[in-house]
Structures are given as structure tokens and as C-alpha cells.
Coordinates of C-alpha atoms in Angstrom, one line a residue:
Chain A
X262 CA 63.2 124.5 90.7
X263 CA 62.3 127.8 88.5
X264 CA 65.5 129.0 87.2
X265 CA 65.8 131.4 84.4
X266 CA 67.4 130.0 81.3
X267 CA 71.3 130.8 81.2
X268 CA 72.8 133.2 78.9
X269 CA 76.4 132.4 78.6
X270 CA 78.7 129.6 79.7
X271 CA 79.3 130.9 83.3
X272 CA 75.5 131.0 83.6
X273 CA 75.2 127.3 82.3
X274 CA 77.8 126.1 85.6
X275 CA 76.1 128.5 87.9
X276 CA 72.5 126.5 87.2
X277 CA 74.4 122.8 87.4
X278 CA 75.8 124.2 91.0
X279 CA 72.2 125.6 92.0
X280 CA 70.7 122.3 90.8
X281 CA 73.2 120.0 92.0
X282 CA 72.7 121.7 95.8
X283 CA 68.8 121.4 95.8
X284 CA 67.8 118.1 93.4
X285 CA 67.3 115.9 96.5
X286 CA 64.3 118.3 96.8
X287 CA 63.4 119.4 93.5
X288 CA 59.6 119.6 93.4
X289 CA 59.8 119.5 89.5
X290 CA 62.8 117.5 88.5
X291 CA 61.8 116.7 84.5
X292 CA 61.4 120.8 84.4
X293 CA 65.2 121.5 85.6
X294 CA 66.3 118.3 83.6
X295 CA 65.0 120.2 80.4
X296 CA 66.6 123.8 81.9
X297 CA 69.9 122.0 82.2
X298 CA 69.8 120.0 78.8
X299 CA 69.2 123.7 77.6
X300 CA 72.1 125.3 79.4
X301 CA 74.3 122.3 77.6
X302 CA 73.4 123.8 74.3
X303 CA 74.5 127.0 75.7
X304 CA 77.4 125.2 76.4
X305 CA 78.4 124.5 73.2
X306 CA 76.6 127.5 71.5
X307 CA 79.7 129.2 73.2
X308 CA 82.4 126.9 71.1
X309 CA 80.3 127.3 68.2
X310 CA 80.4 131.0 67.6
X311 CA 83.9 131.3 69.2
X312 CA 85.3 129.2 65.8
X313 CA 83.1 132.4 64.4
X314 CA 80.1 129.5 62.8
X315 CA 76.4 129.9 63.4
X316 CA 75.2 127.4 65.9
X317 CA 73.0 124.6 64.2
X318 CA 69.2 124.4 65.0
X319 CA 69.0 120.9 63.5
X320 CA 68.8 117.5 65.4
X321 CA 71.2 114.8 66.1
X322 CA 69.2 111.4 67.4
X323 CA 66.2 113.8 68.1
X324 CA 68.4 116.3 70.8
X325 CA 70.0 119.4 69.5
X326 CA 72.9 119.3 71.9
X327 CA 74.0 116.3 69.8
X328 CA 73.8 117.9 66.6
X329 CA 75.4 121.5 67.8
X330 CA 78.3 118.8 69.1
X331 CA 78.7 117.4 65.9
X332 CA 79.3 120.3 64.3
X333 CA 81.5 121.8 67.3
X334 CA 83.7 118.7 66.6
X335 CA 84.0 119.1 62.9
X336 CA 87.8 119.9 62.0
X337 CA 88.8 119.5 65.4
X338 CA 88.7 115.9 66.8
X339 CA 90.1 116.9 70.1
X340 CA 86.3 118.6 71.0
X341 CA 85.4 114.7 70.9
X342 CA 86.7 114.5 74.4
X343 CA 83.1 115.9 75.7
X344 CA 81.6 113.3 73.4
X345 CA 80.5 111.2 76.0
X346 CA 79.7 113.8 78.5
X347 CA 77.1 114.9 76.0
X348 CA 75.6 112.0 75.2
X349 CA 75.2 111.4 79.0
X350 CA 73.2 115.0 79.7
X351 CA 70.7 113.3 77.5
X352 CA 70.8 109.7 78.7
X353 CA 70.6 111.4 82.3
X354 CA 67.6 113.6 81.2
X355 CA 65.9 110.5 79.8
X356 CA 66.1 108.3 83.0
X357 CA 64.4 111.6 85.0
X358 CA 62.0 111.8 83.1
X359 CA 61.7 107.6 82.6
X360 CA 61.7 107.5 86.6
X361 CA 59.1 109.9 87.1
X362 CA 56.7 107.9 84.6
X363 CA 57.2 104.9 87.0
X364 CA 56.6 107.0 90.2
X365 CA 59.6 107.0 91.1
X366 CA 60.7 110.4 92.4
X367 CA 63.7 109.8 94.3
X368 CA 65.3 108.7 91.4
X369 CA 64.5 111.2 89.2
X370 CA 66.0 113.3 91.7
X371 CA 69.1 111.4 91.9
X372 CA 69.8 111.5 88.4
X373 CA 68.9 115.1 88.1
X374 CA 71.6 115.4 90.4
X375 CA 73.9 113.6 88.5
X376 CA 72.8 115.7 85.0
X377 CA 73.5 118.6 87.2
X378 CA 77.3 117.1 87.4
X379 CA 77.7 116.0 84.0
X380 CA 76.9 119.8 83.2
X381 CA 79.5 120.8 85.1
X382 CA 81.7 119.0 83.6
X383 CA 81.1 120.3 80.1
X384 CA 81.1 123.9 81.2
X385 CA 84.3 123.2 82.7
X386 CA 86.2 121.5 79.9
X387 CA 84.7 123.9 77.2
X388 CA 85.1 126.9 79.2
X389 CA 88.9 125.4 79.5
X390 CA 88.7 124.7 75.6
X391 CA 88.0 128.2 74.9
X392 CA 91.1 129.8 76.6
X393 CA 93.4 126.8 75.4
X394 CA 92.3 127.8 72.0
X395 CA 92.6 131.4 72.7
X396 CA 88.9 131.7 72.0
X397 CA 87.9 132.8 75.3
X398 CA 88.5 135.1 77.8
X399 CA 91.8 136.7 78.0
X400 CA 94.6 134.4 80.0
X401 CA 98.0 134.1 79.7
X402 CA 97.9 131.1 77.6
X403 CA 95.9 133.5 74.8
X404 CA 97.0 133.6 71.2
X405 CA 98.0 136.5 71.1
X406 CA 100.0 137.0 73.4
X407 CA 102.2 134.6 71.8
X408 CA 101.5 135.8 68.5
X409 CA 105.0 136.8 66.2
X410 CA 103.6 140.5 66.6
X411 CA 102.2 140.7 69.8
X412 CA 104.6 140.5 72.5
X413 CA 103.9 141.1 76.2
X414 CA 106.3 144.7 76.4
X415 CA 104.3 145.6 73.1
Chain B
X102 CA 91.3 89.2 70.7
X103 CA 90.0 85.3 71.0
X104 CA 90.8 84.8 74.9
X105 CA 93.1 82.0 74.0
X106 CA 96.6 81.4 75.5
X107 CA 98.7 83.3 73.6
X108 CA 97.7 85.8 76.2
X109 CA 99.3 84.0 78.8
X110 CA 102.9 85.7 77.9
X111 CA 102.7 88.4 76.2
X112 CA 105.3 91.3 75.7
X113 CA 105.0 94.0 78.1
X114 CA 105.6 97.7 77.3
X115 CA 105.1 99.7 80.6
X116 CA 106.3 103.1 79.3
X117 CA 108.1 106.4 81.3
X118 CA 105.2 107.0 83.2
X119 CA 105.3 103.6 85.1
X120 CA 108.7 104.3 85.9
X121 CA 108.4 107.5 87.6
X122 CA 104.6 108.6 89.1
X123 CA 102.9 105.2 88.0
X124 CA 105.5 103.1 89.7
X125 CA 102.9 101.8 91.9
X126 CA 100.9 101.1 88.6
X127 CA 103.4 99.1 87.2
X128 CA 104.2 97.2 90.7
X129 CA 100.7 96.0 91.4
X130 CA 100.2 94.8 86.9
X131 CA 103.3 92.8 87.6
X132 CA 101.9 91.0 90.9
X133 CA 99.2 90.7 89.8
X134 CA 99.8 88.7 86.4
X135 CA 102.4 86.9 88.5
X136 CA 99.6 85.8 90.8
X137 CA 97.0 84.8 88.1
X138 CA 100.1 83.0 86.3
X139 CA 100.5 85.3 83.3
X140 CA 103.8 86.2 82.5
X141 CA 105.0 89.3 80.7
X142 CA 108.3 89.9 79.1
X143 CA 109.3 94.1 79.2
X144 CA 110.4 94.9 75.7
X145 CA 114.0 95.2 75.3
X146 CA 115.7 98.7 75.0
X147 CA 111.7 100.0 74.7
X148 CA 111.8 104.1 74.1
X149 CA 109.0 107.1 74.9
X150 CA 105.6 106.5 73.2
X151 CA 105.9 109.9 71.9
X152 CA 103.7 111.0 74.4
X153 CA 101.9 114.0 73.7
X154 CA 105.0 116.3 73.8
X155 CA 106.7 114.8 70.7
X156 CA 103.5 114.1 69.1
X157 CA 102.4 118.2 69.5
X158 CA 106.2 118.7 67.8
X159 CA 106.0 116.6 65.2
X160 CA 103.0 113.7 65.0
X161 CA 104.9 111.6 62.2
X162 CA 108.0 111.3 64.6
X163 CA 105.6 110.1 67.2
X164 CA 104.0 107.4 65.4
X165 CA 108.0 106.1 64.3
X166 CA 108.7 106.1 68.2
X167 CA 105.5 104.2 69.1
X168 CA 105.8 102.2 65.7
X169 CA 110.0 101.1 66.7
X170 CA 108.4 99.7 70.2
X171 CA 106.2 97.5 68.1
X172 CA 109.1 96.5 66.1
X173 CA 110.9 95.6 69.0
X174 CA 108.0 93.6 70.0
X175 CA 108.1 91.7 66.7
X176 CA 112.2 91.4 66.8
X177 CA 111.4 89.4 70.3
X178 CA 108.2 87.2 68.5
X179 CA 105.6 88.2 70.2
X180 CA 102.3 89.3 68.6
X181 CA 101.1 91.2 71.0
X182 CA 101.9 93.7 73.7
X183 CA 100.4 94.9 76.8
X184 CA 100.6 98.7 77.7
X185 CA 99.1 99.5 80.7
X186 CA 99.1 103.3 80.3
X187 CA 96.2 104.9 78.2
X188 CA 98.6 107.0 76.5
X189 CA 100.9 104.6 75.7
X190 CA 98.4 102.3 74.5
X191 CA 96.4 104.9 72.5
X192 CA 99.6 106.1 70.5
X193 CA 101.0 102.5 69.8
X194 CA 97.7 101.6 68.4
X195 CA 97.6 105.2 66.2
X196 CA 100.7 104.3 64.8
X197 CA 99.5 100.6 64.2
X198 CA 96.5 102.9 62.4
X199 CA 98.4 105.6 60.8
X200 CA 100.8 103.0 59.6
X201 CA 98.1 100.9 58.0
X202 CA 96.6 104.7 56.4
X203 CA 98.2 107.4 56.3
X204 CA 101.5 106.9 53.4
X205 CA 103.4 109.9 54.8
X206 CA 103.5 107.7 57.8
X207 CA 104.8 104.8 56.5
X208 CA 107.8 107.2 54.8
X209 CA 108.4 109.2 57.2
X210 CA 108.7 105.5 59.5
X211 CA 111.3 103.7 57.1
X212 CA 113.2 106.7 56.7
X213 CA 113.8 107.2 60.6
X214 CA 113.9 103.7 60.7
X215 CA 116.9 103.1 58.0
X216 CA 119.0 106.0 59.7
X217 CA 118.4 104.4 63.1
X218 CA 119.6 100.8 61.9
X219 CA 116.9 98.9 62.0
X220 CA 113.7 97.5 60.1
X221 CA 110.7 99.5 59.9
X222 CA 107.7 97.8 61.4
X223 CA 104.8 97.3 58.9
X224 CA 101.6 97.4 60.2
X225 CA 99.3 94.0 61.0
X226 CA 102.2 92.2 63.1
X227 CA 101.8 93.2 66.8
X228 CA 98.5 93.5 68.3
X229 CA 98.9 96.5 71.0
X230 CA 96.4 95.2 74.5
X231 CA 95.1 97.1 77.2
X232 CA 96.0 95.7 80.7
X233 CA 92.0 95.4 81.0
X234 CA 92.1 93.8 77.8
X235 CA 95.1 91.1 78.8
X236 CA 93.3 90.2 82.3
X237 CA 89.6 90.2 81.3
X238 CA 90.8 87.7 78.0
X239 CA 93.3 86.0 79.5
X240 CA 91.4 85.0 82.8
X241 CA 87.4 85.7 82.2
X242 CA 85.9 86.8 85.4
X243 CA 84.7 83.1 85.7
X244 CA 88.2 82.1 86.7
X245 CA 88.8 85.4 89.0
X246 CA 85.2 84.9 90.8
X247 CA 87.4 81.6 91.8
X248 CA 90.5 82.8 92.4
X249 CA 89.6 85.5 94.7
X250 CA 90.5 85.2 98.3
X251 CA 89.9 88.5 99.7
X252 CA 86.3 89.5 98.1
X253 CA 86.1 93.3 97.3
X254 CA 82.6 93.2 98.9
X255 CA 81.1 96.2 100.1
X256 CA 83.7 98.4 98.5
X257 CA 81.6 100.9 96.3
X258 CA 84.0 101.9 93.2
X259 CA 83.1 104.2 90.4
X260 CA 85.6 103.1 87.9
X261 CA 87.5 105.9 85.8
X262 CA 88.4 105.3 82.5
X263 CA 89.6 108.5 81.5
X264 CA 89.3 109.9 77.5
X265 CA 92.5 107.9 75.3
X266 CA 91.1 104.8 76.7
X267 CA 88.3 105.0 73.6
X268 CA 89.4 108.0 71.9
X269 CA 89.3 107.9 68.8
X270 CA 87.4 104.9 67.6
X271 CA 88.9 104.4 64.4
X272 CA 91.9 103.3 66.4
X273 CA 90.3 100.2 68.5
X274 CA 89.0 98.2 65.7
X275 CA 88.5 95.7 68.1
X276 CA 86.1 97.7 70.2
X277 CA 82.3 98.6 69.6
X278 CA 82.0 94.6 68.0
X279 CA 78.9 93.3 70.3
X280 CA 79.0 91.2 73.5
X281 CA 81.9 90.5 74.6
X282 CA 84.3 93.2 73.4
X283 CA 84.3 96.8 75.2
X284 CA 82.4 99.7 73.9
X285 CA 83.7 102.9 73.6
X286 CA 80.6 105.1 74.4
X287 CA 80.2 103.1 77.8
X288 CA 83.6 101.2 78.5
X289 CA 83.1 97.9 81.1
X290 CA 85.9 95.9 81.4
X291 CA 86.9 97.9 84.7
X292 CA 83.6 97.2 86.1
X293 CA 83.8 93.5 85.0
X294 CA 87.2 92.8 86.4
X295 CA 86.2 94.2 90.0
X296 CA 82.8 92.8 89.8
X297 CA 84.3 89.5 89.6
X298 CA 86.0 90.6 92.6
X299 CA 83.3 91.4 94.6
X300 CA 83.3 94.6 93.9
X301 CA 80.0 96.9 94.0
X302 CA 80.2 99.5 90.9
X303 CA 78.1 102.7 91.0
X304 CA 76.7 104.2 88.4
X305 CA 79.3 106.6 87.2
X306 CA 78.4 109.4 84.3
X307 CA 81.9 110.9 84.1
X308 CA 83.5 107.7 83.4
X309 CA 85.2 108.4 80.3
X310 CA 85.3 112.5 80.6
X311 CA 88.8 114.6 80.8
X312 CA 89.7 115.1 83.7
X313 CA 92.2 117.7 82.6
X314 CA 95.3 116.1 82.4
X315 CA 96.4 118.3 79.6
X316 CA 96.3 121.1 81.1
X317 CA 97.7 120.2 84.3
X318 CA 100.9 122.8 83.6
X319 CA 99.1 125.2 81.7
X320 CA 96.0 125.8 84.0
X321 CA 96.3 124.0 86.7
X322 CA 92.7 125.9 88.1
X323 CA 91.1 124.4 85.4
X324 CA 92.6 120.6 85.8
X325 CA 92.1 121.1 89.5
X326 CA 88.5 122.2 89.2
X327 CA 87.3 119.2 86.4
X328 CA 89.2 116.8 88.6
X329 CA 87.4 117.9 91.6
X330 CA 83.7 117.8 89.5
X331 CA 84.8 113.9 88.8
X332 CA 85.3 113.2 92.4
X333 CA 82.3 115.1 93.7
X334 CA 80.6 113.4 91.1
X335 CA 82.4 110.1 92.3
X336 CA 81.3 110.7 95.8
X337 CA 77.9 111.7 94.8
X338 CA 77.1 108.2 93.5
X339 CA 78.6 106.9 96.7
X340 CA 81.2 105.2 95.7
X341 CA 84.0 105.1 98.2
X342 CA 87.1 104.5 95.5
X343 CA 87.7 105.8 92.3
X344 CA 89.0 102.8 90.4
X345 CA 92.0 103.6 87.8
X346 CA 93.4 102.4 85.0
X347 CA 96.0 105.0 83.8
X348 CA 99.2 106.1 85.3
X349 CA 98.3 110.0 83.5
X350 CA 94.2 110.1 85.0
X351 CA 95.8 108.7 88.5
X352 CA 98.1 111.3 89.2
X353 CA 95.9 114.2 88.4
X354 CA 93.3 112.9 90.8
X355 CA 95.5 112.6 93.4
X356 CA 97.4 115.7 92.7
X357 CA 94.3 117.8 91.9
X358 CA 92.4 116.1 94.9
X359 CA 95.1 117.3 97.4
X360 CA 94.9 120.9 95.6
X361 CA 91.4 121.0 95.1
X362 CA 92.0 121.2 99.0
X363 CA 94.5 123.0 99.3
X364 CA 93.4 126.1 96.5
X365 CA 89.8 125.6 96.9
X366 CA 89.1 124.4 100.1
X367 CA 86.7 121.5 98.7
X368 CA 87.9 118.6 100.5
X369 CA 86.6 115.1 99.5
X370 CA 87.2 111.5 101.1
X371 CA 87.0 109.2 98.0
X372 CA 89.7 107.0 97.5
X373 CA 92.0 106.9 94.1
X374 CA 93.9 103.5 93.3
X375 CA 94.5 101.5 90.6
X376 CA 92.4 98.4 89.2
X377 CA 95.4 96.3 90.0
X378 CA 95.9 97.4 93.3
X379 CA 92.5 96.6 94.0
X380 CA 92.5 93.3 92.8
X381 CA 95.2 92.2 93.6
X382 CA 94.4 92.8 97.1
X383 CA 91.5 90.8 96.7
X384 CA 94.0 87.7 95.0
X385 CA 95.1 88.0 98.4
X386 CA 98.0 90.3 97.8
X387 CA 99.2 92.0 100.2
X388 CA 99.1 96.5 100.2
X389 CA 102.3 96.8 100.2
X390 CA 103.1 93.8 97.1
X391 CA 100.7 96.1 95.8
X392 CA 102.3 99.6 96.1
X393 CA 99.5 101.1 98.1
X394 CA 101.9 103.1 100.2
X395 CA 103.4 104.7 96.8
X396 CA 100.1 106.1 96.3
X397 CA 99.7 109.9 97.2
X398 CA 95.9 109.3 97.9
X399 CA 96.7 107.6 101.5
X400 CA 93.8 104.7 101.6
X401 CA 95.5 102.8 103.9
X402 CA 93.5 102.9 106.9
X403 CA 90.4 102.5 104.8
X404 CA 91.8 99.6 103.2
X405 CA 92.2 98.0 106.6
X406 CA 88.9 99.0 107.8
X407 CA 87.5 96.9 104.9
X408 CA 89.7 93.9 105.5
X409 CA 92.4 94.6 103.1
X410 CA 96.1 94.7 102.8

């Protein structure tokens, strides 16, 4: 699969749909396991400079997604709720590209699948995150709408 | 934990949730220890946990309500208690923490405490258990590998832990310590339970991830779209049940499977019932001992298909 990289959050869960439809027949799997251990950086990019920090460059266990959770989680234990679901994106990358070194194609493509889910899943809790924390788009559950100052007739 | 018999009766906390939506929960835990000869004695005048309402009001208040059920726990002599709800379980053990660490805790306990007429608990008396942790160190899956009588074989399960299960591992001393105890970056004792059953696990990589439970009033799209990534995910590692072991992570995949329907049009067949229902259908319990029918996810006629119930 040749996907261009994803620029935002919504991009990120658009490529874990796209690559979650077509891994049974991905002709390149460790190439979109990389794209979508990418888009999970994106991910948390997003929570990152939403808390209005400069995402990290550095290297947690040798994957960056690691370290940008870390410091997504700092001062806010709740964001170690997608601990897990991290740490999995890279396990899952691992065993494609582990797979493919033992011929094994079908799994690779099956756990490429499964990355493509785990995705998902962080773009969906972050993205949920983000407006829980009034850090995202606008909803009604935004700060400030329920500000002191702000009040929905203002 | 050392897996001797003091865990044969322990004191048994079910909390609010397993009298209302988890009924079924706390139906098939009860059969279930009745039928592997376990006994558990419901704590006496228990109260909330806190929950996460009172805890979001006030967190010190919380950890008194949590700490007064281990005190009643203590009052009874037990030294350990079962909760079989991940909340419940998460914020007795907090307060067993915060007790042990934080001093603002421990005053703001024996003050609420001494206005409510009874002794503060101290930290270090009452060891709060996880229903996985009771059966798995009561029994071993030795002795349920024998006591089976209706094996769970062929009946693919991704088991669902949920996130207070593990969350946060300063709590759980007890976890992370090597073979034999459970690990919070890859939680087992699910799988090892039903294993012993004759269950066959899938590999499952959302096994400990939110399912949204949370946000289930606020933004019920968003609860209804993770739940409906864990069961796609669920189904995509073909398993045929999701495997529970929280009254909270139960109802939002039901609820959120039947809306995920309903809202989104995404229907998906996996079932969604409780480790105890599950085994102790294969003790030889029957469905309805087990509270299958109080379940909103209706698995019945799958359930009979595979020679269960």
C-alpha cells in the first residue's frame, strides 16, 4: 500500500481504515506497518501541542511514539490509558516485520491488520481526549463554554 | 497473594454496580464460588466505592468511602476482600495506597471517620482481590482443568480486561512480580481461567484499552465508536465472545454494540459475557444459574449451538 503520510489526527484514522480494508492483500505490509507507526506519532503529536508543548524528537525503548507518550502523560496520568495501546502499535509493527523475515506473509498481513486497529483505537480515544479536555475541536462539552465568563447567550 | 486457604472464604464486596446493570455479574461470581466450594461473605452495611462521581468531587472523600468498606471488612476479620468490579477494586486498593502515602489522606479519613462513629481503617489490614485473582489462587487451573464438565472447547474468546484493571501500577503492588502473578502491560489471568476451561483465546491487542466508559453520557459517539473498534477488532481475531470481567466495560459493550447498530449501522455478531458466566457454564452450570438471560447481548442460541446452558 502507497499511502501518503497523514497530517493531522483525522488523517491518522482515515489510513488505519484504508489499511485495515486492504491488509489481507497488502503487497508491502512492513512499508504500511512503518506509515501507520508514523500516523501514531501523529497521533499524539496532536495531544502534545494541544497542552501548547513541542512534541519530543527523542526515543523511548528505540520508538519515538514511546517517548512522545511519555511526555504526553506527564502531569496528566489519565493519558496512561493509551499506554498499552501504544506499546502494542509497536509490538504489532515488530511481529510484521518478524513474520516477513520468516516468510511468512500471511501473518504479516494479519498483524498489519491488527496495527491498523490498534490505530484506530488511539485516534479514537485521543481525538476523544482532546474535546474532553476542551483541547480540540469545538463540542459542547468545550471549556469554554462552561467557562464563568463565557456563557452560551453570551 | 500465596494461593493458600485463606482464600477459600473471603469477604465479598460486590458494589452498586452489581446490583443494578451487573446483576448478572454478581449472580454467575456467586454460583460460581458456590460450585468450586468457595464461600464469600457480602460485607455488612457496605457503601459506594466512591466511584468516579464522588472521586471527580472530592478524591479525599472517595478514598474515606472505599477506605470505611475496608474497615468493615476488618470489623468482620477478614483480611481480604473480593470485588469483582474494576472500579470498585481499583479505588479500594487507591485508598489502601493513598492511605499508606498520601497524609492528607489519612486526616481527611479519621476525621470523616470520628464524625461517622467509627474507627478509621489504617492501611496494611485488608488485602483488596480481584475476582480473577480469588479464582485463579484459590483453585489453580490444575484443579478447574478437573473440575470441568462442560469444556469451553471450540469457543474462540478474546478476553477484555478493560483500563482500572492495571491502572495505575503503583496501586497493584502485587502485580508485575514474575511468574505467577499478573502483569499489567499484558494481563492473563482471564485467559488462564478459561484456558483451563477449554477455552481457545485469540490474540487480542485491545485487551486492556478504554473502551470509553467515561464518556458514555458525555459523548456517547465517541464511546459508541471505540466500543465498536474493540469489537471489530474482537471479531477480526476471530474470536466469537468477548470475555468480561467488569460490570462498567460489560455494559458499554453491550449498550454501545446495540447503538453502534442502531447510530452507525455497523452491526457485529460477537458475543459479550462475563468470565463467570462462561465458566460456570462449563462447571456445568446451567444459563440461566448463570444470568445469561439478564444479559442485553442475547447469546443464547449461540450458547446452545456450542453445547452450553
Amino acid at each position: 500500500m502507497t499511502l501518503q503520510a497523514p497530517l493531522d489526527l483525522d488523517g491518522a484514522i482515515a489510513l488505519a481504515d484504508a489499511v485495515a480494508a486492504s491488509a489481507a492483500s497488502d503487497a508491502a505490509p512492513l512499508d504500511s506497518a512503518k506509515q501507520l507507526l508514523g500516523a501514531g506519532e501523529v497521533v499524539l503529536e496532536a495531544w502534545v501541542e494541544a497542552a501548547g508543548n513541542v512534541p519530543t524528537e527523542e526515543e523511548v525503548e528505540g520508538y519515538r511514539l514511546l517517548a512522545l507518550h511519555r511526555q504526553g502523560a506527564k502531569g496528566n496520568p489519565s493519558f496512561n490509558a493509551c499506554r498499552e495501546t501504544c506499546r502494542e502499535l509497536v509490538y504489532l509493527r515488530n511481529v510484521v516485520e518478524m513474520s516477513l523475515s520468516e516468510g511468512d506473509l500471511a501473518q504479516a498481513r494479519h498483524h498489519l491488520m491488527l496495527e491498523a486497529h490498534v490505530l484506530r483505537h488511539l485516534g479514537l480515544f485521543v481525538g476523544g481526549k482532546l474535546h474532553e479536555s476542551g483541547l480540540g475541536d469545538f463540542c459542547c462539552s468545550s471549556r469554554p463554554l462552561h467557562s464563568a465568563d463565557s456563557t452560551i447567550t453570551n | 497473594m500465596d494461593g493458600s486457604n485463606d482464600l477459600q472464604k473471603v469477604a465479598y464486596y460486590p458494589g452498586c454496580a452489581l446490583e443494578g446493570t451487573g446483576h448478572a455479574y454478581n449472580r454467575s461470581t456467586k454460583a460460581v464460588g458456590k460450585s468450586l466450594g468457595l464461600e464469600l461473605v457480602e460485607l455488612e452495611n457496605w457503601n459506594c466505592c466512591g466511584a468516579m462521581e464522588v472521586k471527580n468531587v472530592d478524591p479525599k472523600v472517595q478514598t474515606y468511602l472505599s477506605a470505611r468498606n475496608l474497615s468493615i471488612a476488618e470489623d468482620m476479620g477478614f483480611d481480604k476482600v473480593m470485588a469483582p468490579c474494576n472500579g470498585c477494586y481499583h479505588n479500594l486498593k487507591k485508598a489502601e495506597y493513598d492511605l499508606a502515602n498520601d497524609p492528607k489522606s489519612v486526616e481527611v479519613n479519621e476525621r470523616i471517620s470520628a464524625k461517622a462513629g467509627h474507627d478509621a481503617y489504617k492501611p496494611g489490614k485488608v488485602e483488596t482481590i480481584h475476582a480473577l485473582d480469588w479464582i485463579k489462587k484459590a483453585v489453580g487451573e490444575e484443579e478447574l482443568e478437573k473440575r470441568v464438565k462442560n469444556s469451553l472447547k471450540g469457543i474462540k474468546v478474546a478476553n477484555y480486561y478493560g483500563c482500572m484493571y492495571t491502572r495505575p501500577r503503583h496501586i497493584f503492588p502485587e502485580k508485575d512480580k514474575g511468574p505467577g502473578s499478573e502483569s499489567t502491560a499484558k494481563p492473563h489471568f482471564m485467559d488462564d481461567i478459561l484456558a483451563a476451561a477449554g477455552a481457545e483465546n485469540v490474540e487480542f491487542p485491545l485487551k486492556t484499552a478504554c473502551c470509553g466508559g467515561a464518556h458514555s453520557l458525555s459523548d456517547s459517539d465517541m464511546s459508541t465508536k471505540l466500543v465498536l473498534n474493540i469489537i471489530e477488532t474482537a471479531e477480526a481475531c476471530g474470536a466469537e465472545v468477548i470475555a468480561t470481567e467488569c460490570p462498567t466495560c460489560h455494559t458499554g459493550l453491550e449498550m454501545h454494540q446495540v447503538r453502534a447498530e442502531k447510530v452507525l449501522g455497523r452491526k457485529t455478531n460477537v458475543k459479550i459475557l462475563y468470565f463467570t458466566q462462561l465458566l460456570g457454564m462449563a462447571l456445568g452450570l446451567s444459563a440461566s444459574k448463570v444470568g445469561v438471560q439478564e444479559n442485553l447481548s442475547d447469546s443464547r442460541a449461540f450458547l446452545k449451538e456450542k453445547g452450553l446452558g
